[in-house]
Coordinates of C-alpha atoms in Angstrom, one line a residue:
M248 CA -10.5 -4.5 -21.9
R249 CA -12.3 -5.1 -25.5
R250 CA -12.3 -1.6 -25.6
F251 CA -8.6 -1.2 -24.8
V252 CA -7.5 -3.7 -27.8
D253 CA -9.8 -2.0 -30.3
E254 CA -8.4 1.1 -29.4
L255 CA -4.8 -0.3 -29.6
R256 CA -5.9 -1.7 -33.1
R257 CA -7.1 1.6 -34.7
N258 CA -3.9 2.9 -33.7
D259 CA -1.6 0.4 -35.0
A260 CA -3.9 0.4 -38.5
A261 CA -3.4 4.1 -38.5
D262 CA 0.2 4.2 -38.1
A263 CA 0.5 1.5 -40.8
W264 CA -1.8 2.7 -43.2
T265 CA -0.9 3.1 -47.0
G266 CA -3.0 3.9 -50.0
P267 CA -2.9 6.1 -53.1
V268 CA -3.1 9.7 -52.7
Q269 CA -2.7 12.4 -55.4
A270 CA 0.6 14.3 -55.1
A271 CA 0.3 17.9 -54.8
P272 CA 1.8 20.2 -57.4
G273 CA 5.0 21.7 -56.5
P274 CA 7.0 24.5 -57.8
G275 CA 8.1 22.4 -60.5
P276 CA 9.8 19.1 -61.5
N277 CA 13.1 20.5 -61.8
C278 CA 12.9 22.3 -58.0
P279 CA 10.8 20.2 -56.1
P280 CA 10.3 21.4 -52.1
R281 CA 12.5 19.8 -49.7
G282 CA 11.4 16.4 -48.4
Q283 CA 9.0 15.8 -51.7
R284 CA 9.7 13.8 -54.8
P285 CA 9.3 15.8 -58.3
Y286 CA 5.5 15.8 -59.5
T287 CA 4.4 14.2 -62.6
P288 CA 0.8 14.7 -63.4
G289 CA -1.4 11.7 -63.5
V290 CA 1.1 9.4 -61.6
T291 CA 0.2 8.3 -57.7
V292 CA 2.4 7.7 -55.1
T293 CA 2.0 5.8 -52.2
A294 CA 1.9 7.4 -48.7
T295 CA 3.8 5.5 -45.9
A296 CA 3.9 5.8 -42.2
V297 CA 4.1 9.5 -40.9
D298 CA 7.5 9.0 -39.7
E299 CA 8.9 8.2 -43.3
P300 CA 6.9 10.5 -45.5
D301 CA 9.2 10.4 -48.5
R302 CA 9.8 6.5 -48.8
L303 CA 7.9 5.0 -51.9
D304 CA 6.9 1.6 -51.5
P305 CA 4.2 0.9 -54.1
Q306 CA 4.0 -2.9 -53.1
P307 CA 4.1 -3.1 -49.4
K308 CA 4.7 -6.4 -47.8
T309 CA 2.0 -8.2 -45.9
A310 CA 3.1 -9.0 -42.3
S311 CA 1.9 -12.5 -41.1
P312 CA -1.0 -12.8 -38.9
W313 CA 1.4 -13.6 -35.8
I314 CA 3.3 -10.8 -36.4
R315 CA 0.1 -8.4 -36.3
R316 CA -1.1 -9.9 -33.2
A317 CA 2.5 -9.4 -31.6
R318 CA 2.5 -5.9 -32.7
R319 CA -0.8 -5.3 -31.2
L320 CA 0.1 -7.0 -27.9
L321 CA 3.5 -5.2 -27.7
P322 CA 2.5 -2.0 -26.1
A323 CA 0.3 -3.8 -23.4
V324 CA 3.4 -6.0 -22.5
T325 CA 5.7 -3.2 -22.5
A326 CA 3.7 -1.2 -20.1
A327 CA 3.4 -4.2 -18.0
L328 CA 7.2 -4.6 -18.0
A329 CA 7.8 -1.0 -17.6
G330 CA 5.9 -1.1 -14.4
V331 CA 8.0 -4.3 -13.3
L332 CA 11.0 -2.1 -13.9
L333 CA 9.8 0.8 -11.7
Y334 CA 9.2 -2.0 -8.7
I335 CA 12.9 -3.2 -9.0
S336 CA 13.8 0.3 -8.6
F337 CA 12.2 0.4 -5.0
P338 CA 14.2 -0.6 -1.9
P339 CA 15.7 -3.0 -0.5
R340 CA 17.2 -2.7 -3.8
T341 CA 19.6 0.4 -4.5
L342 CA 18.5 1.3 -7.9
S343 CA 16.6 4.0 -7.9
W344 CA 18.2 5.0 -11.2
L345 CA 15.9 2.6 -13.0
A346 CA 12.7 4.6 -12.5
L347 CA 13.8 6.8 -15.4
P348 CA 14.2 4.3 -18.0
A349 CA 10.6 2.9 -16.6
F350 CA 9.1 6.0 -17.1
A351 CA 10.8 6.6 -20.4
V352 CA 9.5 3.1 -21.5
F353 CA 6.2 3.9 -20.3
A354 CA 5.8 7.2 -22.3
W355 CA 6.7 5.1 -25.3
T356 CA 3.6 3.0 -25.0
L357 CA 1.3 6.2 -24.4
R358 CA 2.5 9.1 -26.5
G359 CA 0.1 9.4 -29.5
R360 CA -2.5 7.0 -28.2
G361 CA -6.4 8.0 -27.5
W362 CA -7.4 7.9 -23.9
K363 CA -8.7 4.6 -23.9
A364 CA -5.8 2.8 -25.0
G365 CA -3.8 5.1 -22.2
L366 CA -6.5 3.9 -19.8
G367 CA -5.9 0.2 -20.2
L368 CA -1.9 0.6 -20.5
G369 CA -2.0 2.8 -17.5
Y370 CA -3.7 -0.1 -15.7
L371 CA -1.2 -2.7 -17.0
F372 CA 1.7 -0.7 -15.8
G373 CA -0.3 0.2 -12.5
L374 CA -0.5 -3.7 -12.1
G375 CA 3.3 -4.4 -13.0
F376 CA 4.3 -2.2 -10.5
L377 CA 1.9 -2.8 -7.6
L378 CA 1.5 -6.3 -7.8
P379 CA 4.9 -7.0 -6.7
L380 CA 5.2 -3.9 -4.4
L381 CA 2.4 -4.7 -2.1
I382 CA 2.8 -8.4 -2.1
W383 CA 3.5 -8.3 1.6
T384 CA 0.2 -7.1 2.4
G385 CA -1.0 -10.6 2.0
V386 CA 1.9 -12.2 4.1
E387 CA -0.5 -13.3 6.9
V388 CA -4.1 -12.7 5.5
G389 CA -3.7 -14.4 1.8
P390 CA -3.9 -13.1 -1.6
V391 CA -7.8 -11.9 -1.8
P392 CA -6.8 -8.6 0.5
W393 CA -3.5 -8.3 -1.7
L394 CA -5.1 -8.4 -4.9
A395 CA -8.1 -6.4 -4.0
L396 CA -5.9 -3.3 -2.8
V397 CA -3.7 -3.7 -6.1
L398 CA -6.7 -3.6 -8.3
I399 CA -8.2 -0.6 -6.6
E400 CA -4.9 1.5 -6.6
A401 CA -4.1 0.4 -10.1
V402 CA -7.3 2.4 -11.1
F403 CA -5.3 5.5 -10.1
V404 CA -2.6 4.8 -12.4
A405 CA -4.8 3.7 -15.3
L406 CA -6.6 7.5 -15.0
V407 CA -3.2 8.9 -15.1
G408 CA -2.3 6.9 -18.2
A409 CA -5.6 8.1 -20.0
G410 CA -4.5 11.5 -19.0
I411 CA -1.0 11.5 -20.2
A412 CA -2.0 10.1 -23.2
V413 CA -4.6 12.8 -23.9
V414 CA -1.9 15.5 -23.2
S415 CA 1.0 13.8 -25.1
R416 CA -0.1 15.6 -28.4
L417 CA 0.6 18.8 -26.5
P418 CA 3.8 21.2 -26.8
A419 CA 6.0 20.7 -23.9
W420 CA 3.8 17.4 -23.0
P421 CA 6.6 15.7 -20.7
L422 CA 5.6 18.7 -18.5
W423 CA 2.1 18.1 -18.5
A424 CA 2.4 14.2 -18.4
A425 CA 4.5 14.4 -14.9
A426 CA 2.3 16.7 -13.3
L427 CA -0.6 14.5 -14.1
W428 CA 1.4 11.6 -12.7
T429 CA 1.9 13.9 -9.2
A430 CA -1.9 14.6 -9.4
G431 CA -2.7 11.1 -9.5
E432 CA -0.3 10.6 -6.5
A433 CA -2.2 13.6 -4.6
A434 CA -5.6 11.7 -5.1
R435 CA -4.3 8.0 -4.1
A436 CA -2.7 9.6 -1.0
R437 CA -6.3 10.9 -0.1
A438 CA -8.8 8.2 -1.3
P439 CA -10.2 5.7 -0.6
F440 CA -10.6 5.3 3.2
D441 CA -8.1 8.3 4.0
G442 CA -5.7 7.3 1.2
F443 CA -2.7 4.9 0.5
P444 CA 0.3 6.7 -0.4
W445 CA 2.6 3.5 -0.5
G446 CA 4.5 3.4 -3.6
K447 CA 5.0 6.9 -4.4
I448 CA 7.9 7.7 -6.6
A449 CA 9.7 9.8 -3.9
F450 CA 9.9 6.7 -1.7
G451 CA 11.9 4.8 -4.0
Q452 CA 14.7 7.5 -4.4
A453 CA 16.6 7.6 -0.9
D454 CA 19.5 6.4 -2.6
G455 CA 19.3 8.6 -5.9
I456 CA 20.6 11.7 -6.9
F457 CA 17.1 13.6 -6.7
L458 CA 17.0 13.1 -2.9
P459 CA 17.9 16.6 -1.9
L460 CA 14.7 17.9 -3.9
A461 CA 12.6 16.3 -1.0
A462 CA 14.0 19.1 1.3
L463 CA 13.1 21.7 -1.4
G464 CA 9.2 20.6 -2.1
G465 CA 8.7 17.6 -0.3
T466 CA 7.5 14.3 -1.8
P467 CA 5.6 15.8 -4.8
V468 CA 8.5 17.9 -6.3
L469 CA 10.9 14.9 -5.6
G470 CA 8.3 12.5 -7.4
F471 CA 7.9 15.1 -10.1
A472 CA 11.4 15.4 -10.8
V473 CA 12.0 11.6 -11.4
V474 CA 8.9 11.5 -13.9
L475 CA 9.9 14.7 -15.8
C476 CA 13.3 13.2 -16.4
G477 CA 12.1 9.9 -17.7
F478 CA 9.4 11.6 -19.9
G479 CA 12.1 14.0 -21.1
L480 CA 14.7 11.1 -21.8
Y481 CA 12.3 9.4 -23.6
E482 CA 11.3 12.6 -25.8
A483 CA 15.0 13.0 -26.4
V484 CA 15.6 9.5 -27.5
R485 CA 12.5 10.0 -29.8
L486 CA 13.5 13.3 -31.5
G487 CA 17.2 12.0 -31.9
A488 CA 15.8 9.0 -33.9
E489 CA 13.3 11.6 -35.9
T490 CA 16.3 13.9 -36.7
R491 CA 18.4 10.9 -38.2
R492 CA 15.7 9.7 -40.5
T493 CA 14.7 13.4 -41.6
H494 CA 17.7 15.4 -41.4
T495 CA 15.3 18.0 -39.6
I496 CA 15.9 19.3 -35.9
R497 CA 12.6 20.7 -34.4
R498 CA 14.2 23.1 -32.1
G499 CA 11.3 23.5 -29.7
A500 CA 10.7 20.1 -29.2
A501 CA 14.3 19.3 -28.7
A502 CA 14.7 22.1 -26.2
V503 CA 11.6 20.8 -24.0
A504 CA 13.5 17.4 -24.2
V505 CA 16.6 18.6 -22.8
L506 CA 15.4 20.7 -20.1
S507 CA 13.2 18.2 -19.0
V508 CA 16.2 15.8 -18.5
T509 CA 18.4 18.6 -17.3
V510 CA 16.5 20.7 -15.1
P511 CA 15.5 18.2 -12.6
V512 CA 19.2 16.9 -12.2
A513 CA 20.3 20.9 -11.8
G514 CA 17.8 21.4 -9.3
A515 CA 18.9 18.5 -7.2
F516 CA 22.5 19.8 -7.2
A517 CA 21.3 23.1 -6.4
A518 CA 19.2 22.0 -3.4
L519 CA 22.1 20.2 -2.0
P520 CA 22.8 23.2 0.5
L521 CA 19.7 22.5 2.0
V522 CA 20.9 19.2 3.4
S523 CA 22.8 18.9 6.4
D524 CA 23.8 16.9 9.6
K525 CA 25.0 19.6 11.8
A526 CA 23.4 20.1 15.2
E527 CA 21.6 23.5 15.7
D528 CA 20.5 23.1 19.2
G529 CA 23.0 20.6 20.6
Y530 CA 22.9 16.6 20.7
V531 CA 20.7 14.2 22.5
T532 CA 22.0 10.4 23.3
V533 CA 19.2 8.3 21.9
A534 CA 18.6 4.4 22.4
A535 CA 16.1 2.6 20.1
I536 CA 15.0 -0.8 21.6
Q537 CA 14.1 -3.8 19.6
G538 CA 12.9 -6.6 21.8
N539 CA 11.8 -8.8 19.2
V540 CA 8.7 -11.0 19.2
P541 CA 8.0 -15.0 19.9
R542 CA 6.7 -15.4 16.6
A543 CA 6.3 -13.9 13.2
G544 CA 2.8 -13.4 12.0
L545 CA -0.5 -12.5 13.4
E546 CA -0.2 -14.7 16.4
F547 CA 2.8 -12.5 17.9
N548 CA -0.6 -10.9 19.7
A549 CA -1.4 -14.3 21.4
Q550 CA 1.4 -13.3 23.9
R551 CA 1.3 -10.0 24.2
R552 CA 2.8 -10.1 27.6
A553 CA 5.6 -11.7 26.2
V554 CA 6.5 -9.0 23.9
L555 CA 6.3 -6.4 26.8
D556 CA 8.8 -8.6 28.7
Y557 CA 11.2 -8.8 25.7
H558 CA 11.4 -5.1 25.3
A559 CA 11.6 -4.5 29.0
R560 CA 14.6 -7.3 29.0
E561 CA 16.6 -5.6 26.2
T562 CA 16.2 -2.2 28.1
E563 CA 17.8 -4.0 31.0
R564 CA 20.3 -5.6 29.4
L565 CA 21.2 -2.3 28.0
A566 CA 21.3 -0.7 31.1
A567 CA 24.0 -3.5 32.4
R568 CA 26.0 -2.6 29.4
V569 CA 25.8 1.2 30.3
K570 CA 26.7 0.2 33.9
A571 CA 29.8 -1.6 32.8
G572 CA 31.0 1.5 30.5
K573 CA 30.4 -0.3 27.1
V574 CA 28.0 2.1 25.8
A575 CA 27.2 5.7 26.5
Q576 CA 24.4 6.4 29.2
P577 CA 21.2 7.4 26.8
D578 CA 19.2 10.2 27.7
I579 CA 16.0 9.2 26.4
V580 CA 14.9 5.6 25.1
L581 CA 12.4 4.9 22.5
W582 CA 10.4 1.7 22.1
P583 CA 8.5 0.6 19.2
E584 CA 4.6 0.7 18.3
N585 CA 2.9 -2.2 20.2
S586 CA 5.8 -3.1 22.4
S587 CA 3.2 -3.2 25.1
D588 CA 0.0 -4.2 24.1
I589 CA -1.3 -4.8 27.5
D590 CA -2.9 -1.6 28.8
P591 CA -0.5 -0.3 31.4
F592 CA -3.2 1.8 32.9
A593 CA -5.7 -0.8 33.3
N594 CA -2.7 -3.6 34.5
A595 CA -0.7 -3.5 37.2
D596 CA 1.7 -5.9 36.2
A597 CA 2.1 -4.1 33.1
R598 CA 2.9 -1.0 34.6
A599 CA 5.4 -2.6 37.1
V600 CA 7.4 -4.1 34.2
I601 CA 7.5 -0.7 32.5
N602 CA 8.5 0.9 35.9
R603 CA 11.3 -1.5 36.5
A604 CA 12.9 -0.9 33.1
S605 CA 12.6 2.7 33.2
R606 CA 14.2 3.0 36.3
A607 CA 17.2 0.6 35.3
I608 CA 18.0 2.6 32.4
G609 CA 17.7 6.1 34.1
A610 CA 16.1 7.7 31.5
P611 CA 12.4 8.6 29.9
I612 CA 11.0 5.8 27.9
S613 CA 8.5 6.4 24.9
V614 CA 6.4 3.2 25.1
G615 CA 3.9 1.9 22.4
G616 CA 0.9 0.6 23.9
V617 CA -2.8 -0.4 23.1
V618 CA -4.9 1.5 25.4
A619 CA -8.5 1.4 26.1
R620 CA -10.4 4.7 27.5
D621 CA -14.0 5.5 27.6
G622 CA -14.8 2.1 25.7
K623 CA -12.5 3.2 23.0
L624 CA -9.4 1.6 21.7
Y625 CA -6.2 4.0 20.9
N626 CA -2.9 3.0 19.3
E627 CA -0.9 5.3 21.8
Q628 CA 2.6 6.3 22.5
I629 CA 3.1 7.0 26.1
L630 CA 6.0 8.9 27.9
W631 CA 7.1 7.0 30.9
D632 CA 9.2 8.8 33.4
P633 CA 11.5 6.9 35.7
Q634 CA 10.3 8.7 38.7
S635 CA 6.6 9.9 38.0
G636 CA 5.4 7.2 35.5
P637 CA 3.3 8.0 32.7
T638 CA 3.2 12.0 32.2
Q639 CA 2.1 12.2 28.1
T640 CA 0.5 10.5 25.5
Y641 CA 0.2 10.7 21.8
D642 CA -2.7 8.8 19.8
K643 CA -2.1 7.8 16.4
R644 CA -4.3 9.8 13.8
Q645 CA -3.6 8.1 10.5
I646 CA -4.9 4.5 11.3
Q647 CA -4.5 1.7 8.9
P648 CA -7.6 0.7 7.1
F649 CA -8.2 -3.1 7.3
G650 CA -5.4 -3.6 9.9
E651 CA -6.7 -1.1 12.9
F652 CA -10.0 -0.3 11.5
L653 CA -12.4 -2.1 9.2
P654 CA -14.1 -0.3 6.6
L655 CA -17.2 -2.1 5.0
R656 CA -17.5 -4.3 8.0
S657 CA -20.7 -6.0 7.2
L658 CA -19.5 -6.8 3.6
I659 CA -16.7 -7.9 4.5
G660 CA -17.8 -10.2 7.3
A661 CA -20.3 -11.7 4.8
I662 CA -17.4 -12.5 2.4
N663 CA -15.0 -14.0 5.1
P664 CA -16.3 -14.0 9.3
A665 CA -12.7 -14.8 10.0
W666 CA -11.5 -11.1 8.9
T667 CA -13.9 -9.5 11.2
E668 CA -12.9 -11.6 14.0
M669 CA -9.2 -10.6 13.5
A670 CA -10.5 -7.0 13.9
R671 CA -13.3 -7.1 16.8
Q672 CA -13.0 -3.2 17.5
D673 CA -11.8 -0.5 15.4
F674 CA -9.1 1.7 16.9
T675 CA -10.3 5.4 17.4
K676 CA -7.9 8.1 16.1
G677 CA -6.0 10.6 17.8
T678 CA -6.7 14.3 17.1
K679 CA -3.5 16.0 18.2
P680 CA 0.0 16.0 16.8
G681 CA 2.4 14.1 19.0
V682 CA 5.5 15.9 20.5
F683 CA 7.1 14.5 23.6
T684 CA 9.6 16.9 25.5
M685 CA 11.8 14.0 26.7
D686 CA 15.1 15.4 28.8
G687 CA 14.9 18.7 27.2
A688 CA 14.7 17.6 23.6
K689 CA 11.5 17.8 21.8
V690 CA 10.7 14.5 19.6
G691 CA 8.2 14.1 17.0
L692 CA 6.3 11.0 16.8
A693 CA 5.0 9.6 13.3
T694 CA 3.6 5.8 14.3
C695 CA 4.4 3.4 11.6
Y696 CA 1.9 3.9 9.0
E697 CA 1.8 7.5 9.5
A698 CA 5.4 8.0 8.1
A699 CA 3.6 7.7 4.6
F700 CA 1.6 10.6 5.0
D701 CA 3.2 13.9 4.1
W702 CA 0.8 15.9 6.7
A703 CA 1.4 13.5 9.9
V704 CA 5.2 13.8 9.8
R705 CA 5.2 17.5 8.7
D706 CA 3.2 18.8 11.5
T707 CA 5.4 17.4 14.4
V708 CA 8.1 19.6 12.9
T709 CA 5.9 23.0 12.6
H710 CA 4.9 22.0 16.5
G711 CA 8.8 22.2 17.5
A712 CA 9.9 18.9 17.0
Q713 CA 13.9 18.6 17.0
M714 CA 14.1 15.3 16.1
I715 CA 11.5 12.5 14.7
S716 CA 10.7 9.2 15.8
V717 CA 9.0 6.4 13.7
P718 CA 7.8 3.6 16.1
S719 CA 6.6 0.8 14.3
N720 CA 5.8 -3.0 14.3
N721 CA 6.3 -4.9 11.2
A722 CA 6.0 -8.5 13.0
T723 CA 2.8 -9.0 10.9
F724 CA 4.5 -8.9 7.7
D725 CA 7.4 -11.7 8.4
R726 CA 10.6 -11.1 6.5
S727 CA 9.1 -9.3 3.6
E728 CA 10.1 -6.1 1.6
M729 CA 7.7 -4.1 3.9
T730 CA 10.1 -3.0 6.5
Y731 CA 13.1 -1.9 3.8
Q732 CA 10.2 0.2 1.9
Q733 CA 9.1 1.9 5.3
L734 CA 12.7 2.5 6.2
A735 CA 13.3 4.5 3.0
M736 CA 10.3 6.6 3.8
S737 CA 11.8 7.6 7.1
R738 CA 15.1 8.3 5.0
I739 CA 13.1 10.5 2.9
R740 CA 11.4 12.4 5.9
A741 CA 14.8 13.1 7.3
V742 CA 16.0 15.0 4.0
E743 CA 12.5 16.5 3.7
H744 CA 12.5 18.2 7.1
S745 CA 16.3 18.2 8.0
R746 CA 15.9 16.4 11.2
A747 CA 17.4 13.2 12.5
V748 CA 14.8 9.9 12.5
T749 CA 14.9 6.9 14.9
V750 CA 13.2 4.0 13.7
P751 CA 12.6 1.7 16.8
V752 CA 10.7 -1.6 15.6
T753 CA 9.4 -4.7 17.4
S754 CA 11.3 -7.1 15.1
G755 CA 13.4 -4.9 12.7
V756 CA 14.7 -3.4 10.9
S757 CA 15.2 -0.6 13.6
A758 CA 17.8 2.2 12.5
M759 CA 19.2 5.5 13.4
I760 CA 19.0 8.0 10.3
M761 CA 20.5 11.4 10.2
P762 CA 19.0 14.4 8.6
D763 CA 21.0 14.2 5.5
G764 CA 19.3 10.4 5.1
R765 CA 22.2 8.4 6.1
I766 CA 21.6 5.3 8.1
T767 CA 24.3 5.1 10.4
Q768 CA 23.1 2.3 12.6
R769 CA 20.6 -0.5 11.7
T770 CA 19.7 -3.9 13.2
G771 CA 18.5 -7.3 11.6
M772 CA 15.2 -8.9 11.7
F773 CA 13.6 -10.8 14.4
V774 CA 16.8 -10.2 16.9
A775 CA 16.5 -8.8 20.1
D776 CA 19.1 -5.6 20.0
S777 CA 19.5 -2.2 20.9
L778 CA 20.8 1.1 19.1
V779 CA 22.8 4.0 21.2
Q780 CA 23.8 7.1 19.2
K781 CA 24.3 10.5 19.9
I782 CA 21.5 12.8 17.7
P783 CA 22.0 15.8 16.4
L784 CA 18.8 18.3 17.2
R785 CA 17.8 20.8 14.7
T786 CA 15.2 23.7 15.0
S787 CA 15.3 25.3 11.1
E788 CA 12.6 24.8 8.8
T789 CA 13.4 23.5 5.0
P790 CA 11.2 25.0 2.2
A791 CA 9.5 21.9 2.1
T792 CA 8.3 22.2 6.0
R793 CA 7.4 25.8 5.4
M794 CA 5.6 25.3 2.1
G795 CA 3.5 22.0 3.2
T796 CA 1.1 21.4 0.3
F797 CA 1.4 24.3 -1.7
P798 CA 4.1 22.5 -3.9
E799 CA 1.6 19.7 -4.5
A800 CA -1.4 22.1 -5.2
V801 CA 0.8 24.0 -7.8
L802 CA 1.4 20.6 -9.6
V803 CA -2.1 19.6 -9.6
L804 CA -3.1 22.8 -11.4
V805 CA -0.4 22.3 -13.8
A806 CA -2.0 19.1 -14.6
A807 CA -5.6 20.3 -15.1
A808 CA -4.3 23.1 -17.3
G809 CA -2.8 20.6 -19.7
L810 CA -5.5 18.3 -19.4
G811 CA -8.0 21.3 -20.2
W812 CA -5.7 22.5 -23.0
A813 CA -5.6 18.9 -24.5
V814 CA -9.6 18.5 -24.1
A815 CA -10.0 21.9 -25.9
N816 CA -7.9 21.2 -28.6
G817 CA -9.7 17.9 -29.0
L818 CA -12.8 19.4 -29.2
R819 CA -12.1 22.1 -31.6
T820 CA -10.7 19.6 -34.0
R821 CA -13.7 17.7 -33.8
R822 CA -16.1 21.0 -34.5
Q823 CA -13.8 21.9 -37.6
A824 CA -14.1 18.3 -39.0
K825 CA -17.6 18.5 -39.2
P826 CA -19.2 19.2 -42.5

């Protein structure tokens, strides 16, 4: 932190430096070059800040110590507040456009800085963004895991900040800077402990004008466009102010600024034809069951049989409404993750409850269960047929660190043994994509946390899914914003792959999402409810589905090229400066 403050001070001192310099001879006192004062031999002039080269101030006023300290702290405070502004752009608020000024302000703090200052400013921006965004991670386990997670994840943002500061001196710097942000998100989605992509910029754009870009290139292209537009917005404002001072237009830089703003917006409108909610392979009537839980928080696990009974009871209530002609007969029924924490393969009573509910509704049910097999524990979706019982299973592949498995178990146990007691046995990862054939419809499964990972949703579609289900259990996070953030992810996935997405959740918010990202039905939180709707089945693939990780790889290469160019320029300048 001391190095970071020293770097800010050096930059501020460089920007505010004044001193006597000998004016260079010009063509003559009567015909000076544009922007220079007439040269008079033996007369010294005072150089002012770079932005105002022709202002003479032979006796500059000295700012008070308080003002100087405030100026030094201003970039740091501004970076943190820009991060908070980015957080406000995320759900449950529908203010996605605030991401643009957030990145514009972030660019103001970074442009022209050294990499050390960029590292510190990036870390502050990351803290301002992630501290409030991820507060739900400490709802039941206290602030230590929440703070530890944020402090680690903000390191990625800090490294991106350092890179942006370095490339900010290049021509077309908004392009390189936005690509660096995408590279940072790519790294954060993969490490440590298999990654944590929560907080991708794309996940805050479910209500924004850039949403169609998800169908064009997935979350990397959508996020890149938002960041590029924000940086371009700052560059346009900066160049406009410079032009007013100097009465000179730098056409190349102005073109870059304008294109950085207009190309993402134009691309979003051009991608609109990729977004559709029309059925390509008929319809299926889907029921999503939200049975609720006995109590919020981690203790809901203490009454696992009650959770199963709640979901069976809500299914039987729906069956009664169907019989009375109040709602349509569903073709398929979707239960949430952990709707049966009692293993129905090992417990006859759980099996009987599910059988009774399935026969009452007269449709196959996808049941979320916790299953022990060969001494291993699986978070599993089970396809339950009314006549033949369990027929297919899907084991969750992207399991949650510190939730479903505990990295560094011995170290964490030494810090707080209670945490290891809550997770006595780690879950085992599945190995195959989950696509259930339910009443002729192919339903892709991405269980809860998996919805945050591009690959975990995409490969259900490439394996034939005509619609997607995201069964989730958010009861451990009480009434926090977590469920709304996850719901926004599902909306992005719907557009990205042009598939309807159903989100059955134990305690809410459950929802029906059309392939164009619209929510057509939703429940409240901590209520028992059911949703029934005719869902369009689609088989075509969007460019994002077909290309997979290719757009992200291209943007990472662009980031590497810009960073390499900037570093090479810096090394060349240092060599030339040596005597």
